[in-house]
Amino acid sequence: MSNSNGLGDKIKGKVNQVKGEAKDQIGNATDNKKLQAEGKIDKAKGNIQEKVGEVKDRR
């Protein structure tokens, strides 16, 4: 990967977490189960991306 440190992954992870939280909350407020599910997936994806960035920083 062109970014040898994990900063890029950590930033992408945080963005996905925030996006996922927004979708989850909007889905909850509108009783939209599909949007809630998408939000939960985005949050999980963000958590994984952030962990990847942390691992890269340790190398």
mmCIF file with all atom_site columns, C-alpha atoms in Angstrom:
data_model
loop_
_atom_site.group_PDB
_atom_site.id
_atom_site.type_symbol
_atom_site.label_atom_id
_atom_site.label_alt_id
_atom_site.label_comp_id
_atom_site.label_asym_id
_atom_site.label_entity_id
_atom_site.label_seq_id
_atom_site.pdbx_PDB_ins_code
_atom_site.Cartn_x
_atom_site.Cartn_y
_atom_site.Cartn_z
_atom_site.occupancy
_atom_site.B_iso_or_equiv
_atom_site.pdbx_formal_charge
_atom_site.auth_seq_id
_atom_site.auth_comp_id
_atom_site.auth_asym_id
_atom_site.auth_atom_id
_atom_site.pdbx_PDB_model_num
ATOM 1  C CA . MET A 1 1  ? 0.000   0.000  0.000  1.00 0.00 ? 1  MET A CA 1
ATOM 2  C CA . SER A 1 2  ? 1.270   3.499  -0.743 1.00 0.00 ? 2  SER A CA 1
ATOM 3  C CA . ASN A 1 3  ? 0.550   4.739  2.774  1.00 0.00 ? 3  ASN A CA 1
ATOM 4  C CA . SER A 1 4  ? 3.081   2.930  4.939  1.00 0.00 ? 4  SER A CA 1
ATOM 5  C CA . ASN A 1 5  ? 1.675   4.254  8.197  1.00 0.00 ? 5  ASN A CA 1
ATOM 6  C CA . GLY A 1 6  ? -1.831  3.576  9.377  1.00 0.00 ? 6  GLY A CA 1
ATOM 7  C CA . LEU A 1 7  ? -3.073  7.158  9.509  1.00 0.00 ? 7  LEU A CA 1
ATOM 8  C CA . GLY A 1 8  ? -5.072  6.842  6.283  1.00 0.00 ? 8  GLY A CA 1
ATOM 9  C CA . ASP A 1 9  ? -6.759  3.667  7.486  1.00 0.00 ? 9  ASP A CA 1
ATOM 10 C CA . LYS A 1 10 ? -7.556  5.209  10.852 1.00 0.00 ? 10 LYS A CA 1
ATOM 11 C CA . ILE A 1 11 ? -9.115  8.276  9.206  1.00 0.00 ? 11 ILE A CA 1
ATOM 12 C CA . LYS A 1 12 ? -11.192 6.137  6.837  1.00 0.00 ? 12 LYS A CA 1
ATOM 13 C CA . GLY A 1 13 ? -12.245 4.020  9.783  1.00 0.00 ? 13 GLY A CA 1
ATOM 14 C CA . LYS A 1 14 ? -13.445 7.023  11.779 1.00 0.00 ? 14 LYS A CA 1
ATOM 15 C CA . VAL A 1 15 ? -15.334 8.386  8.755  1.00 0.00 ? 15 VAL A CA 1
ATOM 16 C CA . ASN A 1 16 ? -17.105 5.058  8.288  1.00 0.00 ? 16 ASN A CA 1
ATOM 17 C CA . GLN A 1 17 ? -17.911 4.884  12.001 1.00 0.00 ? 17 GLN A CA 1
ATOM 18 C CA . VAL A 1 18 ? -19.478 8.352  11.951 1.00 0.00 ? 18 VAL A CA 1
ATOM 19 C CA . LYS A 1 19 ? -21.364 7.622  8.730  1.00 0.00 ? 19 LYS A CA 1
ATOM 20 C CA . GLY A 1 20 ? -22.585 4.339  10.179 1.00 0.00 ? 20 GLY A CA 1
ATOM 21 C CA . GLU A 1 21 ? -23.728 5.947  13.420 1.00 0.00 ? 21 GLU A CA 1
ATOM 22 C CA . ALA A 1 22 ? -25.687 8.546  11.453 1.00 0.00 ? 22 ALA A CA 1
ATOM 23 C CA . LYS A 1 23 ? -27.380 5.877  9.330  1.00 0.00 ? 23 LYS A CA 1
ATOM 24 C CA . ASP A 1 24 ? -28.129 3.797  12.409 1.00 0.00 ? 24 ASP A CA 1
ATOM 25 C CA . GLN A 1 25 ? -29.696 6.736  14.256 1.00 0.00 ? 25 GLN A CA 1
ATOM 26 C CA . ILE A 1 26 ? -31.713 7.934  11.246 1.00 0.00 ? 26 ILE A CA 1
ATOM 27 C CA . GLY A 1 27 ? -32.897 4.381  10.625 1.00 0.00 ? 27 GLY A CA 1
ATOM 28 C CA . ASN A 1 28 ? -33.892 4.096  14.269 1.00 0.00 ? 28 ASN A CA 1
ATOM 29 C CA . ALA A 1 29 ? -35.766 7.414  14.208 1.00 0.00 ? 29 ALA A CA 1
ATOM 30 C CA . THR A 1 30 ? -37.630 6.524  11.013 1.00 0.00 ? 30 THR A CA 1
ATOM 31 C CA . ASP A 1 31 ? -38.108 2.834  11.873 1.00 0.00 ? 31 ASP A CA 1
ATOM 32 C CA . ASN A 1 32 ? -36.095 1.914  8.782  1.00 0.00 ? 32 ASN A CA 1
ATOM 33 C CA . LYS A 1 33 ? -34.525 -1.457 9.616  1.00 0.00 ? 33 LYS A CA 1
ATOM 34 C CA . LYS A 1 34 ? -32.559 -1.593 6.347  1.00 0.00 ? 34 LYS A CA 1
ATOM 35 C CA . LEU A 1 35 ? -30.892 1.759  7.044  1.00 0.00 ? 35 LEU A CA 1
ATOM 36 C CA . GLN A 1 36 ? -30.127 0.675  10.608 1.00 0.00 ? 36 GLN A CA 1
ATOM 37 C CA . ALA A 1 37 ? -28.491 -2.493 9.305  1.00 0.00 ? 37 ALA A CA 1
ATOM 38 C CA . GLU A 1 38 ? -26.405 -0.513 6.807  1.00 0.00 ? 38 GLU A CA 1
ATOM 39 C CA . GLY A 1 39 ? -25.309 1.742  9.644  1.00 0.00 ? 39 GLY A CA 1
ATOM 40 C CA . LYS A 1 40 ? -24.232 -1.169 11.784 1.00 0.00 ? 40 LYS A CA 1
ATOM 41 C CA . ILE A 1 41 ? -22.253 -2.606 8.867  1.00 0.00 ? 41 ILE A CA 1
ATOM 42 C CA . ASP A 1 42 ? -20.548 0.737  8.235  1.00 0.00 ? 42 ASP A CA 1
ATOM 43 C CA . LYS A 1 43 ? -19.637 1.045  11.918 1.00 0.00 ? 43 LYS A CA 1
ATOM 44 C CA . ALA A 1 44 ? -18.161 -2.469 11.928 1.00 0.00 ? 44 ALA A CA 1
ATOM 45 C CA . LYS A 1 45 ? -16.226 -1.732 8.740  1.00 0.00 ? 45 LYS A CA 1
ATOM 46 C CA . GLY A 1 46 ? -14.908 1.455  10.332 1.00 0.00 ? 46 GLY A CA 1
ATOM 47 C CA . ASN A 1 47 ? -13.806 -0.390 13.453 1.00 0.00 ? 47 ASN A CA 1
ATOM 48 C CA . ILE A 1 48 ? -11.885 -2.890 11.336 1.00 0.00 ? 48 ILE A CA 1
ATOM 49 C CA . GLN A 1 49 ? -10.243 -0.146 9.259  1.00 0.00 ? 49 GLN A CA 1
ATOM 50 C CA . GLU A 1 50 ? -9.187  1.655  12.411 1.00 0.00 ? 50 GLU A CA 1
ATOM 51 C CA . LYS A 1 51 ? -7.652  -1.536 13.841 1.00 0.00 ? 51 LYS A CA 1
ATOM 52 C CA . VAL A 1 52 ? -5.760  -2.118 10.585 1.00 0.00 ? 52 VAL A CA 1
ATOM 53 C CA . GLY A 1 53 ? -4.337  1.391  10.887 1.00 0.00 ? 53 GLY A CA 1
ATOM 54 C CA . GLU A 1 54 ? -3.268  0.732  14.465 1.00 0.00 ? 54 GLU A CA 1
ATOM 55 C CA . VAL A 1 55 ? -1.515  -2.480 13.441 1.00 0.00 ? 55 VAL A CA 1
ATOM 56 C CA . LYS A 1 56 ? 0.304   -0.684 10.617 1.00 0.00 ? 56 LYS A CA 1
ATOM 57 C CA . ASP A 1 57 ? 1.484   1.973  13.067 1.00 0.00 ? 57 ASP A CA 1
ATOM 58 C CA . ARG A 1 58 ? 3.039   -0.709 15.289 1.00 0.00 ? 58 ARG A CA 1
ATOM 59 C CA . ARG A 1 59 ? 5.230   -2.019 12.463 1.00 0.00 ? 59 ARG A CA 1
#
